[in-house]
CSV table of N, CA and C and ligand atoms in Angstrom, one decimal:
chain,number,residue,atom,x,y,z
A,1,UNK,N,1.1,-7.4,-9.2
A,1,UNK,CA,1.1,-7.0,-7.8
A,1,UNK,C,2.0,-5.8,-7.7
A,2,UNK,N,1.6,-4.9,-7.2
A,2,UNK,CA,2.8,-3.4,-6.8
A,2,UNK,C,2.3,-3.7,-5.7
A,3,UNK,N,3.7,-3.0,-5.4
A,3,UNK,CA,4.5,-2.7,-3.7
A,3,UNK,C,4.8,-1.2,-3.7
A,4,UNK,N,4.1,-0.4,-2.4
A,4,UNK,CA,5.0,0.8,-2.0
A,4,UNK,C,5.9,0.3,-1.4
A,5,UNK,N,7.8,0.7,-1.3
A,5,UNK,CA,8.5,0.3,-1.2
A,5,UNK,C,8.8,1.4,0.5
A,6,UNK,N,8.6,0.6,1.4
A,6,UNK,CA,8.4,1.7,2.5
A,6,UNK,C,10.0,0.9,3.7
A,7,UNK,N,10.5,1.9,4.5
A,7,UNK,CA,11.2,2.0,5.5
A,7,UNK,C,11.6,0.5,6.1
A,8,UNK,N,10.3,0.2,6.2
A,8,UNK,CA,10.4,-1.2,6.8
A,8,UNK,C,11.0,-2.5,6.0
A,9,UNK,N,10.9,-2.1,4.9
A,9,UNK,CA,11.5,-3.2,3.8
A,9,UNK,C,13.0,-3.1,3.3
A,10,UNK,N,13.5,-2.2,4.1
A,10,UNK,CA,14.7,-1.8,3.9
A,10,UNK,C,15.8,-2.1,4.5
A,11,UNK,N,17.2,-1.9,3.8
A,11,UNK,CA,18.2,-2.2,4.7
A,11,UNK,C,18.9,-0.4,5.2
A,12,UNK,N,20.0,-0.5,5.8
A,12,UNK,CA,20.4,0.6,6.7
A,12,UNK,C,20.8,1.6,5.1
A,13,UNK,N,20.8,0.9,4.3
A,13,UNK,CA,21.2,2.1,2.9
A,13,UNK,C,19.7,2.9,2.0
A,14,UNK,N,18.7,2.4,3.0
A,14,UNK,CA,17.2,2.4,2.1
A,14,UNK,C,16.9,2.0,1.1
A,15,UNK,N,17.4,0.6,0.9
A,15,UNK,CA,17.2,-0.4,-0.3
A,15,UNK,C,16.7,-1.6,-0.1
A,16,UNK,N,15.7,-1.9,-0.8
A,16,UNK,CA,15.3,-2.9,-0.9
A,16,UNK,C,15.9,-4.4,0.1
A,17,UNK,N,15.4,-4.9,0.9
A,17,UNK,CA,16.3,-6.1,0.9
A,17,UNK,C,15.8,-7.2,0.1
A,18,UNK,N,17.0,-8.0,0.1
A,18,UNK,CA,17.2,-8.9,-0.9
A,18,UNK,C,15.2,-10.2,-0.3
A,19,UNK,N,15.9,-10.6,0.9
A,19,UNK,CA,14.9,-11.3,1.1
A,19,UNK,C,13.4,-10.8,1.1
A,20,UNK,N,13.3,-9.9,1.5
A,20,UNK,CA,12.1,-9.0,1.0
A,20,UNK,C,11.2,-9.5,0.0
A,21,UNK,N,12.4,-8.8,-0.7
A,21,UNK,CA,11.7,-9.2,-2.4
A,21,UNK,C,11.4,-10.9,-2.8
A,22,UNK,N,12.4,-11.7,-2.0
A,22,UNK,CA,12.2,-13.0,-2.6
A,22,UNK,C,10.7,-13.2,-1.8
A,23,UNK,N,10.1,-12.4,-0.8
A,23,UNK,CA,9.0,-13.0,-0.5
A,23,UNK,C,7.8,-12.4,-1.3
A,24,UNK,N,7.9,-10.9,-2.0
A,24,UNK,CA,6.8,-10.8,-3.0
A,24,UNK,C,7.3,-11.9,-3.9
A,25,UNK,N,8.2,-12.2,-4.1
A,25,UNK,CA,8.1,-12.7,-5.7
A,25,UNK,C,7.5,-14.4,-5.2
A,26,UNK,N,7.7,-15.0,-4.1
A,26,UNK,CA,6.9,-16.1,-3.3
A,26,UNK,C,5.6,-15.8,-3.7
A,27,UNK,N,4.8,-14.7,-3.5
A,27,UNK,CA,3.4,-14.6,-3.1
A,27,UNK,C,3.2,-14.0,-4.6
A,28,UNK,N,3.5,-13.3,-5.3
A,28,UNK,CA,2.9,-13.5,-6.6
A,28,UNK,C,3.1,-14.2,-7.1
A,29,UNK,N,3.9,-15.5,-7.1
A,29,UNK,CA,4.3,-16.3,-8.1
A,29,UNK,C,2.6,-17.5,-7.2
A,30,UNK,N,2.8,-17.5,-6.2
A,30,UNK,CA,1.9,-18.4,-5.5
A,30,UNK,C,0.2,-18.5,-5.9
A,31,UNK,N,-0.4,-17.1,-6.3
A,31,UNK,CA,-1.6,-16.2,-6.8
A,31,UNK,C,-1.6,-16.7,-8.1
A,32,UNK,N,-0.6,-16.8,-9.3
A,32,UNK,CA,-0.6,-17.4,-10.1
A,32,UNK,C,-1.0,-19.1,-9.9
A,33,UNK,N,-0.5,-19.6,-9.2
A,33,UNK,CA,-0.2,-21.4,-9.1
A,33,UNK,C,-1.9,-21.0,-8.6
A,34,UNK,N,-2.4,-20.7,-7.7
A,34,UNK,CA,-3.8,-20.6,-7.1
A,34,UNK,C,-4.7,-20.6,-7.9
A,35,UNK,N,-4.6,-19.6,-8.6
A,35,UNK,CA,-5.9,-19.1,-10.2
A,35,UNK,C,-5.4,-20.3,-11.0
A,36,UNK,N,-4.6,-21.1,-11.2
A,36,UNK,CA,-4.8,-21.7,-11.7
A,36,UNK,C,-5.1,-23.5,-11.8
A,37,UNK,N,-4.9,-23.7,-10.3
A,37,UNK,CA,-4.9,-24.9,-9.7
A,37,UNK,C,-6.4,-24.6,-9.1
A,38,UNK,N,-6.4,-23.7,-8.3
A,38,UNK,CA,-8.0,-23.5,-7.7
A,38,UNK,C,-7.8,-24.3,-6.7
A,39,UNK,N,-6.7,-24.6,-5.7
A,39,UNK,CA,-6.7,-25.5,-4.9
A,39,UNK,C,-5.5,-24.5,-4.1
A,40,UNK,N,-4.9,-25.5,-2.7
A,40,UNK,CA,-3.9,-25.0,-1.9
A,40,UNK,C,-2.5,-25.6,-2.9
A,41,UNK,N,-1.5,-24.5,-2.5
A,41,UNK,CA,-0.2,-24.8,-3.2
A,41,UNK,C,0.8,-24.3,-2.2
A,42,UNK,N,1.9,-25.3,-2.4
A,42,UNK,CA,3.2,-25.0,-1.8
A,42,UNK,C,4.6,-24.8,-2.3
A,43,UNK,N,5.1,-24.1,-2.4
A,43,UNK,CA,6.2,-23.6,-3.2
A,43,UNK,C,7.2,-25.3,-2.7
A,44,UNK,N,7.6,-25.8,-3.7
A,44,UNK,CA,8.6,-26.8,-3.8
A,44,UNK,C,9.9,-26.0,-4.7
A,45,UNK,N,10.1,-25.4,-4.9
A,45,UNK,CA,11.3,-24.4,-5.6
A,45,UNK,C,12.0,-23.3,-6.1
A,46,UNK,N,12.3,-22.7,-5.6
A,46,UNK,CA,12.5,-21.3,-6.4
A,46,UNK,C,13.8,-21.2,-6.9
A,47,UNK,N,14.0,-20.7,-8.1
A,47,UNK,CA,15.6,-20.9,-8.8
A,47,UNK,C,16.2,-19.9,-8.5
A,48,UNK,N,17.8,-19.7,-9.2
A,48,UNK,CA,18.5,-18.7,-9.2
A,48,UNK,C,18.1,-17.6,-9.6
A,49,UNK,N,18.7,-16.2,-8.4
A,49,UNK,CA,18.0,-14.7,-8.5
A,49,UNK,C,18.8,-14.3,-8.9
A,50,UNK,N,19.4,-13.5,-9.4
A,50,UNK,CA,20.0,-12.0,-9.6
A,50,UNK,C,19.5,-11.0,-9.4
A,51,UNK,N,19.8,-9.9,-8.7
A,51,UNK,CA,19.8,-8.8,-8.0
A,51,UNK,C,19.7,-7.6,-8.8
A,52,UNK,N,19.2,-7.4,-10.2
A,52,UNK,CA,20.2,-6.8,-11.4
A,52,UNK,C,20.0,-5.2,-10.7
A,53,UNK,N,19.3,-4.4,-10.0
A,53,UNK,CA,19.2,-2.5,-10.1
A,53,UNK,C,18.4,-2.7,-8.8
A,54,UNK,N,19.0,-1.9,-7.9
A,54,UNK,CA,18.7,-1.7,-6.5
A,54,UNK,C,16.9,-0.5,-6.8
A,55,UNK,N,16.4,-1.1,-5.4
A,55,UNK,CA,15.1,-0.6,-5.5
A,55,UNK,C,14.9,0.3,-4.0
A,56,UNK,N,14.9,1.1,-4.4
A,56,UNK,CA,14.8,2.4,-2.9
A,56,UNK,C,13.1,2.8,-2.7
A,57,UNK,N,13.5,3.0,-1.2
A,57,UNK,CA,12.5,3.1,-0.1
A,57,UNK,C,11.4,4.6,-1.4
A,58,UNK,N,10.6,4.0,-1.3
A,58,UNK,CA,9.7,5.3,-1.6
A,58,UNK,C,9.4,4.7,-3.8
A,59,UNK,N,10.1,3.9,-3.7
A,59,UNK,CA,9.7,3.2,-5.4
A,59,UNK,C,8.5,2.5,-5.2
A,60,UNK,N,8.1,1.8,-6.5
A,60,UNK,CA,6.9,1.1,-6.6
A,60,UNK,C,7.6,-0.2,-7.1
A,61,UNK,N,7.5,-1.3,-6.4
A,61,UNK,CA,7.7,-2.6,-7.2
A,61,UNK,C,6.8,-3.7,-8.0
A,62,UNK,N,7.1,-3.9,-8.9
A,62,UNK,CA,6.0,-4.3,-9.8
A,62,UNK,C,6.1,-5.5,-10.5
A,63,UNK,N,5.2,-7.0,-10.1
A,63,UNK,CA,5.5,-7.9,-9.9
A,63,UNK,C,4.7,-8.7,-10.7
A,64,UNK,N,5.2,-9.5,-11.7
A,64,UNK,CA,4.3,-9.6,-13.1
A,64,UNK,C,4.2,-11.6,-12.5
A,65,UNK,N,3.2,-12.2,-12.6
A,65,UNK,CA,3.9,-13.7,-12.6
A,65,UNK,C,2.6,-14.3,-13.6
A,66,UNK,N,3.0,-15.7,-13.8
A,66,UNK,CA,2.5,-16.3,-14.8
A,66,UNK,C,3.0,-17.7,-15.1
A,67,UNK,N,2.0,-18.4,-15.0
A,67,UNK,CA,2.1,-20.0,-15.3
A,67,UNK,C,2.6,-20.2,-16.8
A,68,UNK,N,3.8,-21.0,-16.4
A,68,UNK,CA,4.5,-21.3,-17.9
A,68,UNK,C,3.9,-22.4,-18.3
A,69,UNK,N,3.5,-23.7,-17.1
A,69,UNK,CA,3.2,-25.1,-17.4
A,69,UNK,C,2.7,-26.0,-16.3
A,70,UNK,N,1.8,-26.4,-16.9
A,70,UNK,CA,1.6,-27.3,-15.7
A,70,UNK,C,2.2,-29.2,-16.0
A,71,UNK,N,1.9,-29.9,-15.0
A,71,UNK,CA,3.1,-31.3,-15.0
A,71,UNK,C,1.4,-31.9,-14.7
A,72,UNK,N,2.1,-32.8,-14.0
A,72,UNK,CA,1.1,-33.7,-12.9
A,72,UNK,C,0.6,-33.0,-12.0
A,73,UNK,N,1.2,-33.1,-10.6
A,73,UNK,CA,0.7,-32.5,-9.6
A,73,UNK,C,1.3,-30.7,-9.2
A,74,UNK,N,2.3,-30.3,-10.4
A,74,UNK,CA,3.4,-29.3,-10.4
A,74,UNK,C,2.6,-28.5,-11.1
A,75,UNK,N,3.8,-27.2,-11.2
A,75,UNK,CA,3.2,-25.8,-11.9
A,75,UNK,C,4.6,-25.3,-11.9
A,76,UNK,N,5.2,-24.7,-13.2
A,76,UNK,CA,6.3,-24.0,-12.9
A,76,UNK,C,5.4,-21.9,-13.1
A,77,UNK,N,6.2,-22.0,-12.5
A,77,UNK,CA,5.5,-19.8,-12.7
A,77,UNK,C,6.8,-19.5,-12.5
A,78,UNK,N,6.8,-18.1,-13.7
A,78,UNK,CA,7.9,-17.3,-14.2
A,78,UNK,C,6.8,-15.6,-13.8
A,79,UNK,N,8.2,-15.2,-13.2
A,79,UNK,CA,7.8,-14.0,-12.5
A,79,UNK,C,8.9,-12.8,-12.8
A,80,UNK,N,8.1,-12.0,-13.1
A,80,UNK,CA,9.2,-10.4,-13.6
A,80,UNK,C,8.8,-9.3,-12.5
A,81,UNK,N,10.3,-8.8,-12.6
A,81,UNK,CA,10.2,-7.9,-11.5
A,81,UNK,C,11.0,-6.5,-11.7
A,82,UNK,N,9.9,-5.2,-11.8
A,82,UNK,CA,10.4,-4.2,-12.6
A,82,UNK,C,10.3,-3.1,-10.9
A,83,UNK,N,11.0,-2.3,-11.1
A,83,UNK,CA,10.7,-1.3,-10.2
A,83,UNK,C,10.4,0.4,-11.0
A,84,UNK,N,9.2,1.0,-10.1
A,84,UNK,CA,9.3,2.4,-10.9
A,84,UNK,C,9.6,3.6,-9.8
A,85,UNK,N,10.0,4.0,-10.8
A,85,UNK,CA,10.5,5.7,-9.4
A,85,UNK,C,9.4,6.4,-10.0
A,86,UNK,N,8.4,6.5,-8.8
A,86,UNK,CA,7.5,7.6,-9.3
A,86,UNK,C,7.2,8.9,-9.5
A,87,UNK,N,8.5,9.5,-9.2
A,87,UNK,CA,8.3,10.8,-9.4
A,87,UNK,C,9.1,11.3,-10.9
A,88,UNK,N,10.5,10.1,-11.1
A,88,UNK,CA,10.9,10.1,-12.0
A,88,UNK,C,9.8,9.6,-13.5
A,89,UNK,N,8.9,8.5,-13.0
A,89,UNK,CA,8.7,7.6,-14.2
A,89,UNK,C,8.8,6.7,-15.0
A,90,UNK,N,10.3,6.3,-14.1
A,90,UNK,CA,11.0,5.8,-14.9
A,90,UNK,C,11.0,4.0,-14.6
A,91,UNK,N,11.4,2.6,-15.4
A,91,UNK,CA,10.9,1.5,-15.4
A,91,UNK,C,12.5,0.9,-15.1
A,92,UNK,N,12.2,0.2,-14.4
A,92,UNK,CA,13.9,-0.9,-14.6
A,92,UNK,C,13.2,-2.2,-14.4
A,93,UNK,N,14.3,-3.2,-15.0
A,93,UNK,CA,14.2,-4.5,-14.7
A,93,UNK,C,15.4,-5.1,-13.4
A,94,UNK,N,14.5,-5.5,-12.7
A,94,UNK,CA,15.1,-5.6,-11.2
A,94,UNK,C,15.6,-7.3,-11.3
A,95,UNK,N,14.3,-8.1,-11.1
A,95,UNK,CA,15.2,-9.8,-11.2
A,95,UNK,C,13.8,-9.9,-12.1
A,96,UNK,N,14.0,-11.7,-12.2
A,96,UNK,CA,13.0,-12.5,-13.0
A,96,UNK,C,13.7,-13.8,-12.1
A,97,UNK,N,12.4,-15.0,-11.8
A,97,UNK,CA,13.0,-15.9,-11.0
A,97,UNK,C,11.6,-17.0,-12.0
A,98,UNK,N,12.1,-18.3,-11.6
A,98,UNK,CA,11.1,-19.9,-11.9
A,98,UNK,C,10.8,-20.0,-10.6
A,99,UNK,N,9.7,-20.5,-10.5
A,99,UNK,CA,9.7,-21.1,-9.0
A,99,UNK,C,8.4,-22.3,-9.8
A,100,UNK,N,8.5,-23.3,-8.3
A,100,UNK,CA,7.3,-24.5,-8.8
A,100,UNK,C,7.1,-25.1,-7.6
A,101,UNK,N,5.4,-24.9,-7.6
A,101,UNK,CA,4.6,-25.0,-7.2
A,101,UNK,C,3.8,-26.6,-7.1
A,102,UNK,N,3.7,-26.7,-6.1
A,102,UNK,CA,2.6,-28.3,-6.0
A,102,UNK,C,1.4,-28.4,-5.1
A,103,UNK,N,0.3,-28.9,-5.8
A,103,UNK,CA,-0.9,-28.4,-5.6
A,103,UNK,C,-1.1,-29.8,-4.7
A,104,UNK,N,-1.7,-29.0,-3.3
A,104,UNK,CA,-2.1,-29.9,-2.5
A,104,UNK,C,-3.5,-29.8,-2.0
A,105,UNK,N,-4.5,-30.8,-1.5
A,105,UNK,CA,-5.8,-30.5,-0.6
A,105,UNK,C,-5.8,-29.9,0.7
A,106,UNK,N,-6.5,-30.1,1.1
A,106,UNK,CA,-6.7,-29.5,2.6
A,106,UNK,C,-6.1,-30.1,3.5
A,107,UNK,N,-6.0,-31.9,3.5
A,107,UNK,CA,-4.8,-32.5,4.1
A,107,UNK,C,-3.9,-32.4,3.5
A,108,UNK,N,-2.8,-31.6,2.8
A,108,UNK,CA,-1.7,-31.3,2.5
A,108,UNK,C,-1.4,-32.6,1.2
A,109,UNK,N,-2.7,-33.5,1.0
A,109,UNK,CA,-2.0,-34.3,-0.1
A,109,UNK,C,-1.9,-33.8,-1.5
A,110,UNK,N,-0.8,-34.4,-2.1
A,110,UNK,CA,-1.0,-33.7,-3.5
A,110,UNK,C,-2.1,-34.1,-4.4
A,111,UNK,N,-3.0,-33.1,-5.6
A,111,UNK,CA,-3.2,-33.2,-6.2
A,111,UNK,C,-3.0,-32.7,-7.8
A,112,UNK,N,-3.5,-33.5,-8.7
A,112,UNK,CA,-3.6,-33.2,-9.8
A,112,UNK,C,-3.3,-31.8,-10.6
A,113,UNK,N,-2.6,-31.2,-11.5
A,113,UNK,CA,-3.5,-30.1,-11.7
A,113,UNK,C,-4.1,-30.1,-12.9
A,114,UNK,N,-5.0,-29.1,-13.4
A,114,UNK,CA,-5.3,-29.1,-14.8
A,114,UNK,C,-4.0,-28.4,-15.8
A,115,UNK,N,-4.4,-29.0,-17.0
A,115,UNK,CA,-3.9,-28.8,-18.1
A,115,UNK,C,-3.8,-27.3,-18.9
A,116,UNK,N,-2.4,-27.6,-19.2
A,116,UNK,CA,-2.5,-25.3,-19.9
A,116,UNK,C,-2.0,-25.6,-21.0
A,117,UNK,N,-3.0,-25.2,-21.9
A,117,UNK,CA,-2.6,-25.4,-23.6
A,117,UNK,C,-2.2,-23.9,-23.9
A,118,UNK,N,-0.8,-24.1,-24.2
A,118,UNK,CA,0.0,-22.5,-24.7
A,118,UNK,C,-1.1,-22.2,-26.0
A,119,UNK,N,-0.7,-21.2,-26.2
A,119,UNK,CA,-1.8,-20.6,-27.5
A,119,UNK,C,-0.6,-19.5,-28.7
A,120,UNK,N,-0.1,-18.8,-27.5
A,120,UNK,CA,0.5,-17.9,-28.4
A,120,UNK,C,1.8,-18.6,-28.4
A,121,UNK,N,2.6,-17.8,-29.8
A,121,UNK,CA,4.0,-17.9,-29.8
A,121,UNK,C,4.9,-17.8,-28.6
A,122,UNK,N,4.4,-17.1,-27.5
A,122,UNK,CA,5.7,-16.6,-26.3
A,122,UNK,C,4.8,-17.6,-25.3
A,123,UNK,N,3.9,-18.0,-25.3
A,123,UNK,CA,3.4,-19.0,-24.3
A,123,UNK,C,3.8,-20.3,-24.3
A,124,UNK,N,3.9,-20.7,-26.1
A,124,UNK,CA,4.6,-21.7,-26.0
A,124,UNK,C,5.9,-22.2,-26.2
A,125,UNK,N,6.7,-21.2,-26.1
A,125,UNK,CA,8.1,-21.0,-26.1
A,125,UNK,C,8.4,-21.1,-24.5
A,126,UNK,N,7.5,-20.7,-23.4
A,126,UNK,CA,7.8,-20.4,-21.9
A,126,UNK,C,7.5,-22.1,-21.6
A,127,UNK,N,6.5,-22.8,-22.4
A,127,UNK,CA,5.9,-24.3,-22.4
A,127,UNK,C,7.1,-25.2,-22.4
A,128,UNK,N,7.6,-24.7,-23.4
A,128,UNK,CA,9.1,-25.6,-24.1
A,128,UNK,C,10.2,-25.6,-23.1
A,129,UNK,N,10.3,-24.1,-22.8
A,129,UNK,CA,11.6,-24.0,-21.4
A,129,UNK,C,11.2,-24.9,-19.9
A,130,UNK,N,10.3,-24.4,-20.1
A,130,UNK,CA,9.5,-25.1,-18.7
A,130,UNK,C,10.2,-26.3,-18.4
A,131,UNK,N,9.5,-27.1,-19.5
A,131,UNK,CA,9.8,-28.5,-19.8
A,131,UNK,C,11.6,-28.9,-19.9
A,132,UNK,N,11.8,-28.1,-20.4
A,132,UNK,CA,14.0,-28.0,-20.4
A,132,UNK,C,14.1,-28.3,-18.9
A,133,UNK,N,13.9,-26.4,-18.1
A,133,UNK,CA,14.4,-26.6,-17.2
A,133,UNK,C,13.7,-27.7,-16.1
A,134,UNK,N,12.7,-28.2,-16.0
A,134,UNK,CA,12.3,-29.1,-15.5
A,134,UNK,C,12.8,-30.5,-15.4
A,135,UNK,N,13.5,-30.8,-16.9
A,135,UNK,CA,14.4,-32.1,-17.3
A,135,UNK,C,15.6,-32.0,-16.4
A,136,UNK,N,16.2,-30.6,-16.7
A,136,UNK,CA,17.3,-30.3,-16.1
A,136,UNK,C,17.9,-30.4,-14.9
A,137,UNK,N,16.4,-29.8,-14.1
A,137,UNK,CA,16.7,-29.6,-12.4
A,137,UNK,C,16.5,-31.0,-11.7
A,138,UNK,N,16.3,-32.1,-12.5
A,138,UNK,CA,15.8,-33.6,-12.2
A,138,UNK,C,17.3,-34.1,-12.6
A,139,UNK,N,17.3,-33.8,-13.6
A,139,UNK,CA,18.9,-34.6,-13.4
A,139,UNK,C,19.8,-34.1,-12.7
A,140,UNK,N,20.1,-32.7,-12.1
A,140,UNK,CA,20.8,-32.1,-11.4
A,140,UNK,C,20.4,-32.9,-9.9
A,141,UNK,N,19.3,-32.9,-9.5
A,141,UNK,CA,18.8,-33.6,-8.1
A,141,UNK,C,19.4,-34.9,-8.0
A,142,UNK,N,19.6,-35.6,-9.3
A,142,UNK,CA,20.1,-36.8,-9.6
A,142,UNK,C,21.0,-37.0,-8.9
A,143,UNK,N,21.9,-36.1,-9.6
A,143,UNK,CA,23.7,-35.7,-9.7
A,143,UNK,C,23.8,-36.0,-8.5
A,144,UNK,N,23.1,-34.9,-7.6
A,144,UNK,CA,23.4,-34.6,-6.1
A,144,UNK,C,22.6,-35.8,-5.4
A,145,UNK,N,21.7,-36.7,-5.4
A,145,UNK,CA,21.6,-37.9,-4.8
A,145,UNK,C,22.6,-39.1,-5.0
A,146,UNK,N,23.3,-39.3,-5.8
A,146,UNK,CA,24.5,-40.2,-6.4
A,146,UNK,C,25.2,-39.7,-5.6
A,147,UNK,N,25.4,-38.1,-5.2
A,147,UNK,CA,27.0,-37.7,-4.6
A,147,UNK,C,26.9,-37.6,-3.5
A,148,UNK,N,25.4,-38.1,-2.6
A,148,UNK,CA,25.4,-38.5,-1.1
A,148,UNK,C,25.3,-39.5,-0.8
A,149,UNK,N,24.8,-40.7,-2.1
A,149,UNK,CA,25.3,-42.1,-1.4
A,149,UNK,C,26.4,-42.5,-1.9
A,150,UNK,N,27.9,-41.9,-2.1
A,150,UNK,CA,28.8,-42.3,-2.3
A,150,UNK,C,29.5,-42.3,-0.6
B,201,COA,C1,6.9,-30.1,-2.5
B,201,COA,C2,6.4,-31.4,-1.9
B,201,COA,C3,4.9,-31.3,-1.8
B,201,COA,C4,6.8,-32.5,-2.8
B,201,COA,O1,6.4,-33.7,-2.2
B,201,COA,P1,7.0,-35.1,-2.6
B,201,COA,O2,6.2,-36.2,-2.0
B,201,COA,O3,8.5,-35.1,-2.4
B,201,COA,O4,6.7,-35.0,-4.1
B,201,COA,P2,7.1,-36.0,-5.4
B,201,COA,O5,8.5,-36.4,-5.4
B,201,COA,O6,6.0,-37.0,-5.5
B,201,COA,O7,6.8,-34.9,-6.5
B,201,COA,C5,5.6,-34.2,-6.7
B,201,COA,C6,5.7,-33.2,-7.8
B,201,COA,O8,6.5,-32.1,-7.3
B,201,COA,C7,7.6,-31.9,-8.1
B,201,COA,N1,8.7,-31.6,-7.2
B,201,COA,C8,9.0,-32.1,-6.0
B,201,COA,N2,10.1,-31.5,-5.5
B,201,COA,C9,10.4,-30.5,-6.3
B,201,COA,C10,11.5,-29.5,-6.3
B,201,COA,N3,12.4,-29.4,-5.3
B,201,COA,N4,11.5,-28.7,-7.4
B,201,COA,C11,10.7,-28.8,-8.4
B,201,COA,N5,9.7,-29.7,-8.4
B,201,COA,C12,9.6,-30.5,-7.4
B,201,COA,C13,7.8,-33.3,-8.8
B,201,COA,O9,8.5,-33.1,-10.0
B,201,COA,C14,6.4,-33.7,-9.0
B,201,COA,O10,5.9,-33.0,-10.1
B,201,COA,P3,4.7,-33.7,-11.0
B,201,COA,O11,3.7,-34.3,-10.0
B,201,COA,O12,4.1,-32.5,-11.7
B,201,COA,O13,5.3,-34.7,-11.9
B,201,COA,C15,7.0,-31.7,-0.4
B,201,COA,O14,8.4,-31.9,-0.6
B,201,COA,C16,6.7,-30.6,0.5
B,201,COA,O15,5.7,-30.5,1.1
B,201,COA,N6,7.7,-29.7,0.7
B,201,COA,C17,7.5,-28.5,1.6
B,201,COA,C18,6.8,-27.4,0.9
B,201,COA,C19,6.8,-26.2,1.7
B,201,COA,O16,6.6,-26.2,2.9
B,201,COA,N7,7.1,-25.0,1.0
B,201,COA,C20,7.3,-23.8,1.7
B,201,COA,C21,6.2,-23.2,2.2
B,201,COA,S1,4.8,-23.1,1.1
C-alpha cells in the first residue's frame, strides 16, 4: 500500500503523525488477515512501534504486510514500513510492527482460519517467531491476570 503523505496527516512540524501511521499499518496489516481468511477480521493486537525516521508532508509511505501464521481462529501479520522522498529517491525504514488478527462471521463470531504452510527459508523463520512471540504474549497476559487478582 503507498500513501501520499499530504497536510492533513500531519503534525504542526509537517510530519507524519504518529497515530496516523498506526492506522495505515491497521489497514494493511488487516488486507493481509482478509486475503487470507476470506472472511471479516478484527484486529485483537498490535505490538510495540518504534518511530525509527520522521516521514514529511509530500513523501510516499510504503506499507509492506504479510501473514507470518495462522493459529486457530488467529493470524499474526508482520508489516514494514519504508518512506520514499520522491524527488530525492531515496528509501528509509520507518517502523515494522506484529499485529493479530481474528477472524470472525458476519455475526461477529469467531471463525476458523485456514492453514499457511511456510515454504521458503524467511517464511519459515517468520512461522517460528510467530509461534515464540505468540507463546510469549500469553504468558505475559498471564503475568498481568495473576497481578489483578492479587
Ligand atoms: C479479539 C476478540 C475477537 C477475541 O475474542 P475472545 O472471545 O476473547 O477470544 P479467545 O480468548 O477465545 O481467543 C480467540 C483467538 O484470539 C487470540 N487472541 C485473543 N486476544 C488476543 C490478543 N489480545 N492478542 C493476540 N491474540 C489474541 C487467541 O489467542 C485465540 O487465538 P486462536 O483461536 O488462534 O488460538 C475479542 O476480544 C474482540 O472482539 N475484541 C475487539 C476487537 C476489536 O474491536 N478490534 C478493533 C477494531 S477492528
Amino acid at each position: 500500500m503507498t500513501e501520499l503523505i499530504l497536510p492533513n496527516d500531519t503534525n504542526t512540524l509537517g510530519n507524519l503523525l504518529g497515530g496516523r501511521l498506526m492506522h495505515f499499518i491497521d489497514l494493511v496489516a488487516a488486507m493481509a488477515a482478509y486475503r487470507h481468511s476470506r472472511t471479516h477480521v478484527v484486529t485483537a493486537s498490535m505490538d510495540h512501534i518504534d518511530f525509527i525516521a520522521p516521514v514529511h508532508v509530500g513523501d510516499f509511505l510504503i506499507l509492506k504486510s504479510c501473514v507470518n501464521r495462522a493459529f486457530n481462529t488467529s493470524m499474526e501479520v508482520g508489516v514494514t514500513v519504508w518512506v520514499e522522498n520522491p524527488i530525492a529517491g531515496v528509501n528509509r525504514h520507518v517502523a515494522s510492527a506484529y499485529l493479530t488478527f481474528v477472524a470472525v462471521d458476519a455475526q461477529g463470531r469467531k471463525v476458523p482460519v485456514p492453514r499457511l504452510e511456510p515454504e521458503t527459508d524467511e517464511e519459515k523463520q517468520h512461522y517460528e517467531d510467530a509461534g515464540r512471540r505468540r507463546d510469549q504474549h500469553r504468558e505475559e497476559s498471564g503475568r498481568r491476570q495473576g497481578a489483578k487478582s492479587i
